[in-house]
PDB file of C-alpha atoms and ligand atoms in Angstrom:
ATOM      1  CA  MET N 884      50.606  75.829 145.640  1.00  0.00           C
ATOM      2  CA  ILE N 885      52.701  76.698 148.676  1.00  0.00           C
ATOM      3  CA  VAL N 886      56.248  75.756 149.639  1.00  0.00           C
ATOM      4  CA  ILE N 887      56.833  74.103 152.988  1.00  0.00           C
ATOM      5  CA  TYR N 888      60.495  74.101 153.973  1.00  0.00           C
ATOM      6  CA  ASP N 889      62.475  72.167 156.553  1.00  0.00           C
ATOM      7  CA  SER N 890      65.710  74.035 157.152  1.00  0.00           C
ATOM      8  CA  LEU N 891      68.254  73.796 159.959  1.00  0.00           C
ATOM      9  CA  THR N 892      70.897  76.336 158.919  1.00  0.00           C
ATOM     10  CA  GLY N 893      68.869  78.412 156.443  1.00  0.00           C
ATOM     11  CA  GLN N 894      70.029  77.103 153.044  1.00  0.00           C
ATOM     12  CA  THR N 895      66.792  75.303 152.202  1.00  0.00           C
ATOM     13  CA  LYS N 896      64.831  78.272 153.487  1.00  0.00           C
ATOM     14  CA  ARG N 897      66.664  80.614 151.090  1.00  0.00           C
ATOM     15  CA  PHE N 898      65.906  78.300 148.191  1.00  0.00           C
ATOM     16  CA  ALA N 899      62.250  77.958 149.225  1.00  0.00           C
ATOM     17  CA  GLN N 900      61.832  81.716 149.449  1.00  0.00           C
ATOM     18  CA  SER N 901      63.193  82.259 145.942  1.00  0.00           C
ATOM     19  CA  LEU N 902      60.511  80.325 144.050  1.00  0.00           C
ATOM     20  CA  GLY N 903      57.820  83.002 143.885  1.00  0.00           C
ATOM     21  CA  LEU N 904      55.353  81.048 146.020  1.00  0.00           C
ATOM     22  CA  GLU N 905      54.305  81.571 149.613  1.00  0.00           C
ATOM     23  CA  ALA N 906      56.948  79.786 151.706  1.00  0.00           C
ATOM     24  CA  ILE N 907      56.148  78.496 155.190  1.00  0.00           C
ATOM     25  CA  SER N 908      58.364  76.750 157.724  1.00  0.00           C
ATOM     26  CA  ILE N 909      57.426  73.142 158.401  1.00  0.00           C
ATOM     27  CA  SER N 910      57.096  74.067 162.083  1.00  0.00           C
ATOM     28  CA  GLU N 911      54.521  76.764 161.297  1.00  0.00           C
ATOM     29  CA  PHE N 912      52.368  74.960 158.792  1.00  0.00           C
ATOM     30  CA  ASN N 913      48.681  75.562 159.376  1.00  0.00           C
ATOM     31  CA  PHE N 914      47.195  72.149 158.984  1.00  0.00           C
ATOM     32  CA  ASN N 915      43.800  73.465 157.951  1.00  0.00           C
ATOM     33  CA  ARG N 916      45.108  74.697 154.625  1.00  0.00           C
ATOM     34  CA  ASP N 917      44.001  72.985 151.496  1.00  0.00           C
ATOM     35  CA  ASP N 918      46.814  74.025 149.127  1.00  0.00           C
ATOM     36  CA  GLU N 919      48.999  71.643 147.205  1.00  0.00           C
ATOM     37  CA  ILE N 920      52.476  71.533 148.685  1.00  0.00           C
ATOM     38  CA  LEU N 921      55.959  71.681 147.252  1.00  0.00           C
ATOM     39  CA  LEU N 922      58.244  70.324 149.957  1.00  0.00           C
ATOM     40  CA  ALA N 923      61.768  71.719 150.313  1.00  0.00           C
ATOM     41  CA  THR N 924      63.970  69.724 152.647  1.00  0.00           C
ATOM     42  CA  ARG N 925      67.576  68.710 153.330  1.00  0.00           C
ATOM     43  CA  SER N 926      69.687  65.655 153.939  1.00  0.00           C
ATOM     44  CA  HIS N 927      71.003  64.933 157.371  1.00  0.00           C
ATOM     45  CA  GLY N 928      73.297  62.317 158.931  1.00  0.00           C
ATOM     46  CA  PHE N 929      74.246  59.909 156.130  1.00  0.00           C
ATOM     47  CA  GLY N 930      71.396  60.729 153.779  1.00  0.00           C
ATOM     48  CA  LYS N 931      68.618  60.482 156.326  1.00  0.00           C
ATOM     49  CA  ILE N 932      65.250  62.152 155.957  1.00  0.00           C
ATOM     50  CA  PRO N 933      65.125  64.663 158.839  1.00  0.00           C
ATOM     51  CA  ASP N 934      62.663  63.542 161.541  1.00  0.00           C
ATOM     52  CA  THR N 935      60.692  66.788 161.179  1.00  0.00           C
ATOM     53  CA  THR N 936      60.181  66.051 157.463  1.00  0.00           C
ATOM     54  CA  LEU N 937      59.347  62.410 158.090  1.00  0.00           C
ATOM     55  CA  ASN N 938      56.720  63.239 160.704  1.00  0.00           C
ATOM     56  CA  PHE N 939      55.201  65.818 158.375  1.00  0.00           C
ATOM     57  CA  LEU N 940      55.093  63.392 155.452  1.00  0.00           C
ATOM     58  CA  LYS N 941      53.489  60.629 157.468  1.00  0.00           C
ATOM     59  CA  VAL N 942      50.439  62.867 157.839  1.00  0.00           C
ATOM     60  CA  TRP N 943      50.498  65.110 154.758  1.00  0.00           C
ATOM     61  CA  HIS N 944      52.231  63.179 151.978  1.00  0.00           C
ATOM     62  CA  LYS N 945      49.080  63.116 149.849  1.00  0.00           C
ATOM     63  CA  LYS N 946      49.130  66.903 149.535  1.00  0.00           C
ATOM     64  CA  VAL N 947      52.773  67.023 148.470  1.00  0.00           C
ATOM     65  CA  VAL N 948      53.181  67.186 144.676  1.00  0.00           C
ATOM     66  CA  GLY N 949      56.971  67.331 144.540  1.00  0.00           C
ATOM     67  CA  VAL N 950      60.109  67.511 146.656  1.00  0.00           C
ATOM     68  CA  VAL N 951      63.337  69.470 146.288  1.00  0.00           C
ATOM     69  CA  VAL N 952      66.307  68.671 148.490  1.00  0.00           C
ATOM     70  CA  SER N 953      69.363  70.582 149.628  1.00  0.00           C
ATOM     71  CA  GLY N 954      72.585  68.720 150.264  1.00  0.00           C
ATOM     72  CA  ASN N 955      76.310  68.793 149.761  1.00  0.00           C
ATOM     73  CA  ARG N 956      78.259  66.766 147.180  1.00  0.00           C
ATOM     74  CA  ASN N 957      80.955  66.103 149.798  1.00  0.00           C
ATOM     75  CA  TRP N 958      78.578  63.428 151.087  1.00  0.00           C
ATOM     76  CA  GLY N 959      79.239  61.334 147.996  1.00  0.00           C
ATOM     77  CA  ALA N 960      76.642  58.611 147.485  1.00  0.00           C
ATOM     78  CA  ASN N 961      74.555  60.192 150.227  1.00  0.00           C
ATOM     79  CA  TYR N 962      74.317  63.500 148.345  1.00  0.00           C
ATOM     80  CA  GLY N 963      70.699  64.618 148.686  1.00  0.00           C
ATOM     81  CA  ALA N 964      69.757  61.036 149.538  1.00  0.00           C
ATOM     82  CA  ALA N 965      66.783  62.173 151.617  1.00  0.00           C
ATOM     83  CA  GLY N 966      65.147  63.094 148.305  1.00  0.00           C
ATOM     84  CA  ASP N 967      65.615  59.596 146.870  1.00  0.00           C
ATOM     85  CA  LYS N 968      64.180  58.084 150.026  1.00  0.00           C
ATOM     86  CA  ILE N 969      61.153  60.377 150.024  1.00  0.00           C
ATOM     87  CA  GLN N 970      60.506  59.543 146.375  1.00  0.00           C
ATOM     88  CA  GLU N 971      60.745  55.836 147.044  1.00  0.00           C
ATOM     89  CA  GLN N 972      58.859  55.727 150.315  1.00  0.00           C
ATOM     90  CA  PHE N 973      56.070  58.213 149.578  1.00  0.00           C
ATOM     91  CA  LYS N 974      55.972  58.116 145.746  1.00  0.00           C
ATOM     92  CA  ILE N 975      56.512  61.876 145.569  1.00  0.00           C
ATOM     93  CA  PRO N 976      58.506  63.032 142.532  1.00  0.00           C
ATOM     94  CA  LEU N 977      62.009  64.298 143.341  1.00  0.00           C
ATOM     95  CA  ILE N 978      62.355  67.447 141.251  1.00  0.00           C
ATOM     96  CA  ILE N 979      65.944  68.397 142.032  1.00  0.00           C
ATOM     97  CA  LYS N 980      68.886  68.033 144.392  1.00  0.00           C
ATOM     98  CA  PHE N 981      70.841  71.243 144.904  1.00  0.00           C
ATOM     99  CA  GLU N 982      73.835  72.317 146.959  1.00  0.00           C
ATOM    100  CA  GLY N 983      73.420  74.790 149.802  1.00  0.00           C
ATOM    101  CA  PRO N 984      70.916  77.503 148.799  1.00  0.00           C
ATOM    102  CA  GLY N 985      71.052  76.381 145.158  1.00  0.00           C
ATOM    103  CA  PHE N 986      72.307  78.190 142.058  1.00  0.00           C
ATOM    104  CA  LEU N 987      70.163  80.468 139.935  1.00  0.00           C
ATOM    105  CA  GLU N 988      69.708  77.716 137.347  1.00  0.00           C
ATOM    106  CA  ASP N 989      68.486  75.307 140.061  1.00  0.00           C
ATOM    107  CA  ARG N 990      65.861  77.832 141.102  1.00  0.00           C
ATOM    108  CA  GLN N 991      64.831  78.505 137.514  1.00  0.00           C
ATOM    109  CA  TYR N 992      64.517  74.762 136.877  1.00  0.00           C
ATOM    110  CA  VAL N 993      62.094  74.421 139.793  1.00  0.00           C
ATOM    111  CA  ILE N 994      60.130  77.533 138.791  1.00  0.00           C
ATOM    112  CA  ASN N 995      59.722  76.007 135.306  1.00  0.00           C
ATOM    113  CA  TRP N 996      58.600  72.726 136.882  1.00  0.00           C
ATOM    114  CA  ILE N 997      55.966  74.573 138.945  1.00  0.00           C
ATOM    115  CA  ASN N 998      54.691  76.464 135.899  1.00  0.00           C
ATOM    116  CA  LYS N 999      54.455  73.273 133.846  1.00  0.00           C
ATOM    117  CA  TYR N1000      52.659  71.476 136.685  1.00  0.00           C
ATOM    118  CA  LYS N1001      50.070  74.265 136.878  1.00  0.00           C
ATOM    119  CA  GLU N1002      49.673  74.369 133.089  1.00  0.00           C
ATOM    120  CA  ASP N1003      49.171  70.595 132.855  1.00  0.00           C
ATOM    121  CA  LYS N1004      46.542  70.803 135.571  1.00  0.00           C
ATOM    122  CA  LEU N1005      44.618  73.503 133.703  1.00  0.00           C
ATOM    123  CA  ASN N1006      44.654  71.366 130.548  1.00  0.00           C
ATOM    124  CA  ASP N1007      43.453  68.227 132.324  1.00  0.00           C
TER     125      ASP N1007
HETATM  126  C1  FMN I 246      75.366  66.603 160.480  1.00  0.00           C
HETATM  127  C2  FMN I 246      75.151  66.858 159.014  1.00  0.00           C
HETATM  128  C3  FMN I 246      74.871  65.794 158.177  1.00  0.00           C
HETATM  129  C4  FMN I 246      74.667  65.993 156.806  1.00  0.00           C
HETATM  130  N1  FMN I 246      74.409  64.917 155.992  1.00  0.00           N
HETATM  131  C5  FMN I 246      74.255  65.107 154.667  1.00  0.00           C
HETATM  132  C6  FMN I 246      74.021  64.014 153.805  1.00  0.00           C
HETATM  133  O1  FMN I 246      73.946  62.854 154.216  1.00  0.00           O
HETATM  134  N2  FMN I 246      73.870  64.264 152.464  1.00  0.00           N
HETATM  135  C7  FMN I 246      73.938  65.536 151.951  1.00  0.00           C
HETATM  136  O2  FMN I 246      73.787  65.701 150.737  1.00  0.00           O
HETATM  137  N3  FMN I 246      74.169  66.607 152.762  1.00  0.00           N
HETATM  138  C8  FMN I 246      74.320  66.414 154.089  1.00  0.00           C
HETATM  139  N4  FMN I 246      74.554  67.491 154.901  1.00  0.00           N
HETATM  140  C9  FMN I 246      74.617  68.826 154.297  1.00  0.00           C
HETATM  141  C10 FMN I 246      73.291  69.563 154.426  1.00  0.00           C
HETATM  142  O3  FMN I 246      72.212  68.826 153.896  1.00  0.00           O
HETATM  143  C11 FMN I 246      73.409  70.885 153.642  1.00  0.00           C
HETATM  144  O4  FMN I 246      74.364  71.687 154.283  1.00  0.00           O
HETATM  145  C12 FMN I 246      72.110  71.619 153.529  1.00  0.00           C
HETATM  146  O5  FMN I 246      72.308  72.724 152.657  1.00  0.00           O
HETATM  147  C13 FMN I 246      71.601  72.109 154.862  1.00  0.00           C
HETATM  148  O6  FMN I 246      70.326  72.692 154.674  1.00  0.00           O
HETATM  149  P1  FMN I 246      69.735  73.743 155.726  1.00  0.00           P
HETATM  150  O7  FMN I 246      70.680  74.928 155.776  1.00  0.00           O
HETATM  151  O8  FMN I 246      68.419  74.134 155.163  1.00  0.00           O
HETATM  152  O9  FMN I 246      69.620  73.072 157.053  1.00  0.00           O
HETATM  153  C14 FMN I 246      74.748  67.304 156.264  1.00  0.00           C
HETATM  154  C15 FMN I 246      75.020  68.384 157.122  1.00  0.00           C
HETATM  155  C16 FMN I 246      75.223  68.176 158.470  1.00  0.00           C
HETATM  156  C17 FMN I 246      75.542  69.363 159.354  1.00  0.00           C
END
């Protein structure tokens, strides 16, 4: 599994790089790779999915096993709303919404999710 991140100001990138997996910018993704993808993205402009993420998902959504989304609670009902929209539109599980670069417990939660996903796959 690899992490693909879409980050404008670096918060999502920091989170993506803390998960113990190879982390690659969405703009540098090598489309020949066969790995499963954990997508790390952000909310923009009233809970929108960033265009870069949307364009990526239109092509690669089948490889994406989960999504984590950075946001800011100041946006109220739109907090991390890109994650809800991705889950609804592409049927990709939303693992977590986190603020800025995330807290340690947010990162640990996602690391546990990754480990459980891998374990479940081995036991299939
Ligand atoms: C123009 C603008 C719009 C934003 N809209 C939202 C939003 O609708 N919901 C939300 O939760 N956060 C919103 N944010 C906050 C960002 O998602 C948050 O700062 C995030 O950590 C940025 O990630 P990045 O540093 O990886 O680009 C917005 C930020 C900006 C600058």
